[in-house]
Amino acid sequence: MVLQSSRGVKVEGCIRMYELVHRMRGTEGLRQWQEEQERKVRALSEMASEQLKRFDERKELKHHKEFQDLREVMEKSSREALGHQEKLKAEHRHRAKILNLKLREAEQQRLKQVEQERLRREEGQVRLRSLYALQEEVLHLNQQLDASEPHRDALKLDLSAFRTRGNQLCGLVSGIIRATSENGFPTAEDQAVAERALQEMRDLLTSLQQEIAKACEAKRRQDEEVAHKKRQESKMQQGPEVPRETPAPSQGLGGKQNEDLQVKVQDSTMQWYQQLQDASSQCVLAFEELTNSKDSQAKKIKMDLQKAATIPVSQISTIAGSKLKEIFDKIHSLLSGKPVQCGGRSVSVTLNPQGLDFVQYKLAEKFVKQGEEEVASHHEAAFPIAVVASGIWELHPRVGDLILAHLHRKCPYSVPFYPAFKEGMALEDYQRMLGYQVKDSKMEQQDNFLKRMSGMIRLYAAIIQLRWPYGSRQEVHPHGLNHGWRWLAQILNTEPLSDVTATLLFDFLEVCGNALMKQYQVQFWKMILLIKEDYFPRIEAITSSGQMGSFIRLKQFLEKCLQRKEVPVPKGFLTSSFWRS
């Protein structure tokens, strides 16, 4: 029993030992398995974590790619929109440019049409003025035809054909003007017809004068023959006489008598001259009370009126046309009774009952003084001064008459009038009548005298050819080119004066020759040839060697004109560009 028990204990101990070993092995295996499993779990956890990171990275990358694609799409769309907008802007600019060009072309076309219409109207007005001038000359020539009536009975000539044709030509020109007033402005054809009528009238008058000259020559010869026969018969009855020396008649050049030139001015011209001087004297008497007034207020008014009349004229020179228009408007307003500013004060001719007479007289005096001083020193100044004077003359005729009166008094050669020395007259008074300035019994130098006369003749020659461009073109020039033609004709019908005639002829033709050439054409060149062939020898015969300068200057000027068959436009002549400045 005891043995069995110890063996059992041993077996049991072995079993228990085995169980312990087995348990220990199981525990160790379990621990190792647990560790393996933990290791695997950690590996799987780390792998899952890494996969999650990769997933997040891929997701974020996808989001970035989608955002980048979206931004590229938006940028592309924006670029396309900007490109489309630029294209629309370019198209808009192109269309605007085309539209502007079309508008500019339309405006240019409109301005061109307006300018063409203005030029057409100006040409029509020029033609109309020319027609009026042509009609005036035709009527004047017709009067000369009628003036030849006394020759009919004296010379036993039949002049009815000349008078009939002259009346027909007058009717033709009048008919053209009547038709023009109904239809608007005259055409170039109307002007050409009127010019042909004028030329025919001139030729008609020339033919008439030739007929009268022939008849006069025939009558003179007949009278000489009759007188010669009577002298022969008287000698036969009285018997032979001792021959006596008789004084030779006044001989001209080539042994011809100077019977064809006058020494005195024509009666009609002298009457016109006297009427102007009388009108000037009456004007002075009209404001005599204002001039002699001792009242301080009247003196102040007189001084203001004189400044308002003379200062604007002093400001006239070769300035811009717009400035010249301001001066003209100021003078016209003053003469029209409107108030004008002068020296910071308002001045008007209505301030005194004699104010208008005073202003008209002083204004005319100032215009002539500008010719005497400003034009004498600067020849180009004649044209702006003359165009203002002409415009004022047209609107205020009395000012024009006073301008002529002052001009004739200071420069009698502008009439033309050569004052004669009267018995009992003081030498100084006679010198003043001739236009010389005499101070302290001393007469001015000849050069200064000629310079002043030249300035006034240049001003007169400019006035007769210029019109105020903003005035009415329907009216005839108040003192136009026909007066210049009359002046030139009367100068050539008068005996020349040494140094004076040559100087004034040169000044007059240099300023007015181009206008006279265009107006009178063939007749003008006949006049120039007359000066060269007949009048030059007369001037040369009375001119001393020390005074040949003016004669040579005139001779060279006319020879150059004849050579070129044209009189040049005077320097300083006012063109259309002057009035646009």
XYZ file of C-alpha atoms in Angstrom:
581
model
C 0.000 0.000 0.000
C 2.705 2.269 0.965
C 4.692 1.270 -2.107
C 1.745 1.748 -4.306
C 1.137 5.061 -2.797
C 4.605 6.399 -3.382
C 4.496 5.201 -6.970
C 1.209 6.869 -7.469
C 2.563 9.967 -5.915
C 5.413 9.813 -8.286
C 3.178 9.248 -11.248
C 0.923 11.963 -9.989
C 3.929 14.189 -9.574
C 5.033 13.322 -13.063
C 1.553 14.019 -14.319
C 1.464 17.253 -12.429
C 4.981 18.043 -13.688
C 3.823 17.289 -17.220
C 0.761 19.415 -16.750
C 2.938 22.183 -15.386
C 5.367 21.891 -18.263
C 2.512 21.661 -20.719
C 0.831 24.624 -19.075
C 4.011 26.568 -19.154
C 4.496 25.668 -22.812
C 0.917 26.660 -23.518
C 1.365 29.886 -21.613
C 4.577 30.617 -23.473
C 2.989 29.732 -26.833
C -0.036 31.804 -25.986
C 2.217 34.690 -24.984
C 4.180 34.338 -28.191
C 0.930 34.055 -30.188
C -0.416 37.107 -28.421
C 2.762 38.979 -29.157
C 2.610 37.806 -32.767
C -0.982 38.846 -32.966
C -0.196 42.197 -31.377
C 2.658 42.572 -33.796
C 0.360 41.764 -36.694
C -2.300 44.103 -35.304
C 0.282 46.853 -35.002
C 1.543 46.118 -38.520
C -2.006 46.077 -39.844
C -2.755 49.273 -37.881
C 0.343 50.950 -39.269
C -0.469 49.693 -42.767
C -4.057 50.949 -42.393
C -2.753 54.275 -41.129
C -0.375 54.503 -44.062
C -3.132 53.513 -46.474
C -5.402 56.156 -44.879
C -2.631 58.740 -45.341
C -2.178 57.652 -48.950
C -5.949 57.826 -49.400
C -6.025 61.317 -47.893
C -3.087 62.339 -50.086
C -4.780 60.921 -53.183
C -8.021 62.645 -52.198
C -6.219 65.926 -51.573
C -4.310 65.537 -54.836
C -7.575 64.865 -56.609
C -9.071 67.975 -55.025
C -6.017 69.993 -56.070
C -6.231 68.622 -59.593
C -9.954 69.376 -59.767
C -9.345 72.901 -58.391
C -6.471 73.412 -60.854
C -8.607 72.177 -63.729
C -11.455 74.399 -62.603
C -9.118 77.392 -62.339
C -7.650 76.658 -65.773
C -11.161 76.380 -67.170
C -12.102 79.668 -65.496
C -8.907 81.357 -66.715
C -9.476 80.017 -70.204
C -13.059 81.236 -70.077
C -11.871 84.610 -68.743
C -9.260 84.863 -71.486
C -11.829 83.966 -74.073
C -14.201 86.560 -72.589
C -11.440 89.209 -72.579
C -10.486 88.301 -76.125
C -14.099 88.528 -77.178
C -14.391 91.850 -75.342
C -11.228 93.191 -77.046
C -12.564 92.002 -80.354
C -15.845 93.804 -79.669
C -13.911 96.916 -78.633
C -11.806 96.765 -81.812
C -14.943 96.314 -83.890
C -16.564 99.217 -82.025
C -13.506 101.416 -82.597
C -13.442 100.444 -86.252
C -17.130 101.182 -86.631
C -16.732 104.462 -84.702
C -13.778 105.393 -86.933
C -15.803 104.637 -90.056
C -18.740 106.576 -88.619
C -16.471 109.528 -87.756
C -15.012 109.457 -91.248
C -18.491 109.431 -92.712
C -19.540 112.265 -90.392
C -16.376 114.215 -91.273
C -16.946 113.618 -94.955
C -20.567 114.701 -94.566
C -19.473 117.826 -92.637
C -16.772 118.572 -95.225
C -19.320 118.090 -97.969
C -21.711 120.422 -96.143
C -18.980 123.021 -95.608
C -17.926 122.619 -99.226
C -21.514 123.211 -100.342
C -21.792 126.199 -97.995
C -18.472 127.568 -99.309
C -19.548 126.962 -102.903
C -22.822 128.730 -102.205
C -20.963 131.599 -100.522
C -18.520 131.835 -103.415
C -21.417 131.681 -105.853
C -23.155 134.494 -104.003
C -19.928 136.500 -103.752
C -19.236 135.985 -107.444
C -22.818 136.948 -108.157
C -22.503 140.048 -105.993
C -19.196 140.936 -107.647
C -20.817 140.495 -111.044
C -23.780 142.578 -109.893
C -21.500 145.376 -108.699
C -19.587 145.079 -111.922
C -22.868 145.320 -113.845
C -23.825 148.446 -111.904
C -20.398 149.934 -112.624
C -20.750 148.953 -116.292
C -24.210 150.520 -116.412
C -22.865 153.679 -114.781
C -20.065 153.922 -117.318
C -22.410 153.121 -120.216
C -24.776 155.874 -119.068
C -21.827 158.230 -118.627
C -20.599 157.422 -122.141
C -24.117 157.886 -123.462
C -24.189 161.322 -121.829
C -20.971 162.085 -123.670
C -22.696 160.998 -126.854
C -25.555 163.371 -126.065
C -23.037 166.089 -125.181
C -21.819 165.974 -128.756
C -25.201 167.316 -129.962
C -23.915 170.921 -130.329
C -21.403 169.681 -132.903
C -24.222 168.477 -135.132
C -25.406 171.920 -136.100
C -21.960 173.547 -136.046
C -20.313 170.853 -138.178
C -23.443 169.753 -140.048
C -23.012 166.112 -139.010
C -25.676 163.450 -138.757
C -25.117 161.877 -135.325
C -28.509 160.204 -134.975
C -27.092 156.740 -135.698
C -24.611 157.102 -132.826
C -27.302 158.276 -130.404
C -29.705 155.524 -131.459
C -27.103 152.804 -131.003
C -26.046 154.330 -127.663
C -29.641 154.254 -126.418
C -29.966 150.646 -127.574
C -26.836 149.661 -125.632
C -28.116 151.468 -122.515
C -31.412 149.615 -122.848
C -29.570 146.318 -123.297
C -27.546 146.776 -120.074
C -30.621 148.010 -118.164
C -32.575 144.976 -119.371
C -29.833 142.648 -118.118
C -29.902 144.302 -114.689
C -33.722 144.149 -114.527
C -33.659 140.459 -115.435
C -30.959 139.892 -112.834
C -32.990 141.565 -110.072
C -35.851 139.175 -110.862
C -33.797 135.972 -111.230
C -31.150 136.539 -108.547
C -27.513 137.104 -109.394
C -26.195 137.682 -112.907
C -24.405 134.921 -114.753
C -21.017 135.126 -116.383
C -22.802 135.301 -119.726
C -24.804 138.353 -118.561
C -21.586 140.051 -117.496
C -19.918 139.162 -120.793
C -22.853 140.622 -122.738
C -22.724 143.812 -120.632
C -18.941 144.082 -121.088
C -19.345 143.689 -124.847
C -22.011 146.385 -124.758
C -19.661 148.663 -122.797
C -16.825 147.984 -125.213
C -19.124 148.707 -128.140
C -20.214 151.923 -126.407
C -16.561 152.926 -125.963
C -15.828 152.130 -129.583
C -18.967 154.044 -130.548
C -17.808 157.093 -128.598
C -14.316 156.756 -130.083
C -15.798 156.593 -133.585
C -17.973 159.608 -132.811
C -15.000 161.557 -131.515
C -13.033 160.596 -134.608
C -15.914 161.762 -136.828
C -16.128 165.026 -134.924
C -12.337 165.426 -135.041
C -12.362 164.825 -138.784
C -15.232 167.270 -139.247
C -13.473 169.847 -137.036
C -10.251 169.414 -138.986
C -12.108 169.746 -142.271
C -13.938 172.844 -140.995
C -10.675 174.294 -139.667
C -8.994 173.792 -143.018
C -11.988 175.264 -144.754
C -11.932 178.272 -142.429
C -8.169 178.642 -142.943
C -8.636 178.547 -146.687
C -11.383 181.161 -146.454
C -9.246 183.299 -144.149
C -6.253 182.867 -146.423
C -8.288 183.942 -149.440
C -9.569 186.942 -147.510
C -6.010 187.905 -146.496
C -4.852 187.536 -150.086
C -7.696 189.685 -151.276
C -6.930 192.238 -148.525
C -3.253 192.311 -149.499
C -4.137 192.763 -153.144
C -6.306 195.686 -152.216
C -3.821 197.296 -149.734
C -0.613 196.676 -151.685
C 2.713 195.244 -150.392
C 3.727 195.885 -146.783
C 7.026 195.692 -144.935
C 7.151 192.281 -143.269
C 7.080 192.348 -139.465
C 8.273 189.737 -137.000
C 5.471 188.181 -135.008
C 5.929 186.302 -131.773
C 6.098 182.558 -132.290
C 3.277 180.529 -130.769
C 3.967 178.443 -127.672
C 5.849 175.475 -129.045
C 5.714 172.052 -127.556
C 7.822 169.029 -128.287
C 8.458 168.405 -131.957
C 7.275 171.908 -132.798
C 3.630 171.165 -131.984
C 1.483 173.572 -130.081
C 0.260 172.628 -126.609
C -3.317 173.319 -127.586
C -4.454 169.815 -126.578
C -3.497 170.192 -122.895
C -5.176 172.446 -120.374
C -3.647 174.750 -117.855
C -6.815 175.121 -115.757
C -9.071 172.496 -114.266
C -12.416 171.789 -115.948
C -15.362 173.902 -114.803
C -17.401 170.856 -113.716
C -14.504 169.558 -111.630
C -13.935 172.978 -110.113
C -17.627 173.210 -109.268
C -17.501 169.787 -107.585
C -14.379 170.834 -105.664
C -16.061 174.019 -104.476
C -19.220 172.166 -103.403
C -17.151 169.853 -101.220
C -15.286 172.778 -99.647
C -18.581 174.579 -98.999
C -20.011 171.451 -97.350
C -16.903 171.218 -95.167
C -17.202 174.888 -94.157
C -20.892 174.428 -93.315
C -20.003 171.419 -91.158
C -17.439 173.519 -89.240
C -20.043 176.237 -88.694
C -22.513 173.612 -87.462
C -20.317 172.673 -84.471
C -18.762 176.116 -83.948
C -20.645 176.562 -80.671
C -19.229 173.296 -79.298
C -15.693 174.251 -80.362
C -15.773 177.735 -78.830
C -17.695 176.792 -75.695
C -16.059 177.817 -72.394
C -18.189 175.394 -70.380
C -16.042 172.694 -68.728
C -18.655 169.986 -69.361
C -18.857 170.896 -73.060
C -15.047 170.886 -73.280
C -14.954 167.448 -71.678
C -17.581 166.137 -74.122
C -15.664 167.627 -77.064
C -12.420 165.989 -75.914
C -14.088 162.599 -75.380
C -15.784 162.736 -78.786
C -12.515 163.672 -80.491
C -10.704 160.763 -78.819
C -13.515 158.336 -79.661
C -13.346 159.413 -83.330
C -9.572 159.560 -83.820
C -8.078 156.841 -81.587
C -9.680 153.886 -83.483
C -8.391 155.294 -86.795
C -4.893 155.589 -85.287
C -5.049 151.893 -84.354
C -5.630 150.789 -87.955
C -2.601 149.118 -89.495
C -1.746 145.803 -91.136
C -3.441 143.950 -88.288
C -5.686 140.903 -88.407
C -9.046 141.200 -90.137
C -10.986 140.413 -86.935
C -9.321 143.338 -85.117
C -10.064 145.615 -88.064
C -13.734 144.641 -87.878
C -13.819 145.614 -84.187
C -12.433 149.053 -85.064
C -14.967 149.476 -87.886
C -17.884 148.452 -85.650
C -16.754 150.917 -82.978
C -16.598 153.830 -85.472
C -19.933 152.840 -87.034
C -21.575 152.617 -83.596
C -20.246 156.062 -82.686
C -21.620 157.605 -85.887
C -24.948 155.776 -85.407
C -25.520 157.427 -82.022
C -24.734 154.333 -79.938
C -22.545 154.692 -76.830
C -18.948 153.458 -77.135
C -16.228 153.017 -74.530
C -13.326 155.443 -74.637
C -10.828 155.918 -71.833
C -13.021 153.963 -69.431
C -16.042 156.213 -70.076
C -19.141 155.807 -72.208
C -19.201 158.338 -75.086
C -22.016 159.117 -77.533
C -22.694 161.821 -80.120
C -26.107 162.281 -78.494
C -24.411 163.974 -75.519
C -24.395 167.225 -77.513
C -26.668 168.390 -80.379
C -23.552 169.265 -82.433
C -21.721 166.064 -81.523
C -22.419 164.204 -84.768
C -21.158 167.073 -86.980
C -18.025 167.354 -84.838
C -17.292 163.604 -84.931
C -17.872 163.360 -88.700
C -15.503 166.256 -89.364
C -12.766 164.989 -87.009
C -13.080 161.432 -88.290
C -12.666 162.527 -91.929
C -9.760 164.754 -90.944
C -8.074 161.836 -89.147
C -8.448 159.487 -92.117
C -6.678 162.012 -94.378
C -4.039 162.663 -91.713
C -3.308 158.926 -91.582
C -2.703 159.016 -95.326
C -0.472 162.046 -94.923
C 1.608 160.469 -92.147
C 1.127 156.702 -91.742
C 0.700 155.770 -95.431
C 3.479 158.163 -96.441
C 5.872 156.188 -94.197
C 4.373 152.682 -94.600
C 2.766 152.213 -98.015
C 1.093 148.912 -97.069
C -1.008 150.704 -94.434
C -3.044 152.345 -97.220
C -5.237 149.264 -97.705
C -6.547 148.590 -94.159
C -7.127 152.326 -93.639
C -8.840 152.621 -97.030
C -11.142 149.616 -96.543
C -12.422 151.030 -93.221
C -12.825 154.497 -94.774
C -14.694 152.990 -97.742
C -17.042 151.036 -95.458
C -17.772 154.096 -93.311
C -18.242 156.178 -96.480
C -20.823 153.689 -97.761
C -22.850 153.773 -94.527
C -22.298 157.481 -93.761
C -21.952 159.381 -97.089
C -21.360 162.726 -95.415
C -18.118 161.399 -93.899
C -17.012 160.486 -97.416
C -17.678 164.008 -98.689
C -15.696 165.428 -95.767
C -12.820 163.006 -96.488
C -12.721 164.333 -100.063
C -12.875 167.932 -98.843
C -9.939 167.429 -96.450
C -8.017 165.486 -99.085
C -8.528 168.183 -101.742
C -7.527 170.915 -99.312
C -4.309 169.206 -98.232
C -3.511 167.660 -101.612
C -5.079 169.716 -104.443
C -3.526 167.297 -106.954
C -6.099 164.699 -105.867
C -8.813 166.799 -107.568
C -6.665 167.286 -109.795
C -6.366 171.031 -109.292
C -3.308 173.232 -109.818
C -4.057 176.486 -107.956
C -3.063 179.617 -109.879
C -1.221 182.506 -108.255
C -3.516 185.520 -108.008
C -2.410 189.102 -107.955
C -2.036 190.457 -104.429
C -1.851 186.975 -102.887
C 0.816 186.401 -100.207
C 3.485 183.907 -101.227
C 2.943 181.841 -98.062
C -0.794 181.562 -98.783
C -0.072 180.407 -102.305
C 2.407 177.821 -101.041
C -0.225 176.514 -98.634
C -2.730 176.312 -101.510
C -0.226 174.141 -103.385
C -0.141 171.769 -100.396
C 3.138 172.861 -98.799
C 3.463 173.248 -95.036
C 4.742 176.701 -94.092
C 6.032 177.363 -90.566
C 7.640 180.608 -89.482
C 7.688 181.780 -93.114
C 9.737 178.703 -94.075
C 8.392 176.269 -96.626
C 8.973 172.553 -96.026
C 11.558 170.594 -98.005
C 10.496 169.240 -101.387
C 11.195 165.611 -100.383
C 8.933 165.857 -97.338
C 6.230 167.556 -99.436
C 6.322 164.792 -102.080
C 6.262 162.136 -99.366
C 3.055 163.580 -97.875
C 1.386 164.020 -101.271
C 2.357 160.453 -102.141
C 0.761 159.084 -98.960
C -2.539 160.877 -99.607
C -2.699 159.852 -103.279
C -1.981 156.235 -102.293
C -4.793 156.346 -99.742
C -7.182 157.799 -102.361
C -6.143 155.145 -104.919
C -6.805 152.413 -102.349
C -10.207 153.796 -101.308
C -11.652 153.862 -104.839
C -10.951 150.152 -105.400
C -11.844 148.648 -101.987
C -15.214 147.736 -100.465
C -15.939 146.820 -96.859
C -16.337 142.994 -97.109
C -19.086 142.771 -94.478
C -21.281 145.458 -96.037
C -24.124 145.278 -98.537
C -22.886 144.138 -101.933
C -26.050 145.366 -103.612
C -24.953 148.980 -103.362
C -22.555 150.629 -105.798
C -19.215 151.832 -104.462
C -19.810 155.405 -103.218
C -16.619 156.620 -104.939
C -15.428 153.846 -107.213
C -12.915 153.197 -109.958
C -14.706 155.461 -112.426
C -13.493 158.419 -110.321
C -9.958 157.042 -110.553
C -10.322 156.821 -114.326
C -11.591 160.417 -114.380
C -8.654 161.564 -112.219
C -6.149 159.848 -114.492
C -7.746 161.273 -117.627
C -7.784 164.817 -116.222
C -4.150 164.533 -115.079
C -3.174 163.576 -118.627
C -5.248 166.452 -120.020
C -3.371 168.932 -117.823
C 0.117 170.323 -118.239
C 2.532 168.329 -116.008
C 4.322 169.821 -113.012
C 7.987 169.144 -112.479
C 8.625 166.278 -110.004
C 5.021 166.320 -108.709
C 3.157 164.792 -111.666
C 5.609 161.915 -112.171
C 5.585 161.079 -108.454
C 1.808 161.076 -108.116
C 1.261 159.143 -111.354
C 3.634 156.410 -110.146
C 1.983 156.191 -106.717
C -1.520 156.142 -108.189
C -0.759 153.477 -110.821
C 1.240 151.289 -108.447
C -1.701 151.138 -106.018
C -4.662 151.287 -108.405
C -3.214 150.189 -111.761
C -4.112 146.516 -111.353
C -7.757 147.323 -110.539
C -8.020 149.796 -113.445
C -6.466 147.217 -115.780
C -9.108 144.623 -114.830
C -11.930 147.168 -115.080
C -11.060 148.995 -118.305
C -8.834 146.427 -120.064
C -8.014 147.638 -123.600
C -8.825 151.271 -122.807
C -6.437 151.132 -119.859
C -3.555 149.978 -122.050
C -4.372 152.705 -124.557
C -4.065 155.178 -121.700
C -0.697 153.688 -120.650
C 0.582 153.954 -124.228
C -0.614 157.553 -124.325
C 1.390 158.286 -121.178
C 4.481 156.629 -122.619
C 4.343 158.132 -126.088
C 2.827 161.593 -125.527
C 3.008 162.490 -121.851
C 6.503 161.240 -120.987
C 8.182 163.730 -123.379
C 6.223 166.580 -121.766
C 7.289 165.544 -118.245
C 10.885 165.054 -119.362
C 10.952 168.478 -121.032
C 10.118 170.314 -117.778
C 12.144 168.097 -115.414
C 15.605 169.224 -114.380
C 18.505 166.792 -114.115
C 18.293 166.807 -110.308
C 14.610 165.788 -110.350
C 14.798 162.887 -112.810
C 14.439 160.202 -110.105
C 10.647 160.232 -109.997
C 10.398 160.387 -113.791
C 12.774 157.422 -114.266
C 10.911 155.401 -111.626
C 7.580 155.994 -113.393
C 9.064 155.229 -116.796
C 10.625 151.946 -115.651
C 7.408 150.891 -113.914
C 5.248 151.453 -117.021
C 7.783 149.847 -119.346
C 7.854 146.760 -117.140
C 4.021 146.652 -117.124
C 3.882 146.977 -120.904
C 6.531 144.300 -121.289
C 4.661 141.846 -119.037
C 1.237 143.037 -120.260
C 0.113 143.160 -116.660
C 0.149 145.584 -113.744
C 1.239 143.727 -110.584
C -1.024 143.494 -107.545
C 0.170 146.156 -105.078
C 2.128 145.029 -102.050
C -0.067 144.810 -98.958
C -3.332 144.316 -100.890
C -5.975 142.738 -98.636
C -6.741 139.125 -99.594
C -9.411 136.736 -98.311
C -6.869 135.133 -95.944
C -6.456 138.515 -94.237
C -10.146 138.547 -93.223
C -9.969 134.933 -91.933
C -7.103 135.834 -89.593
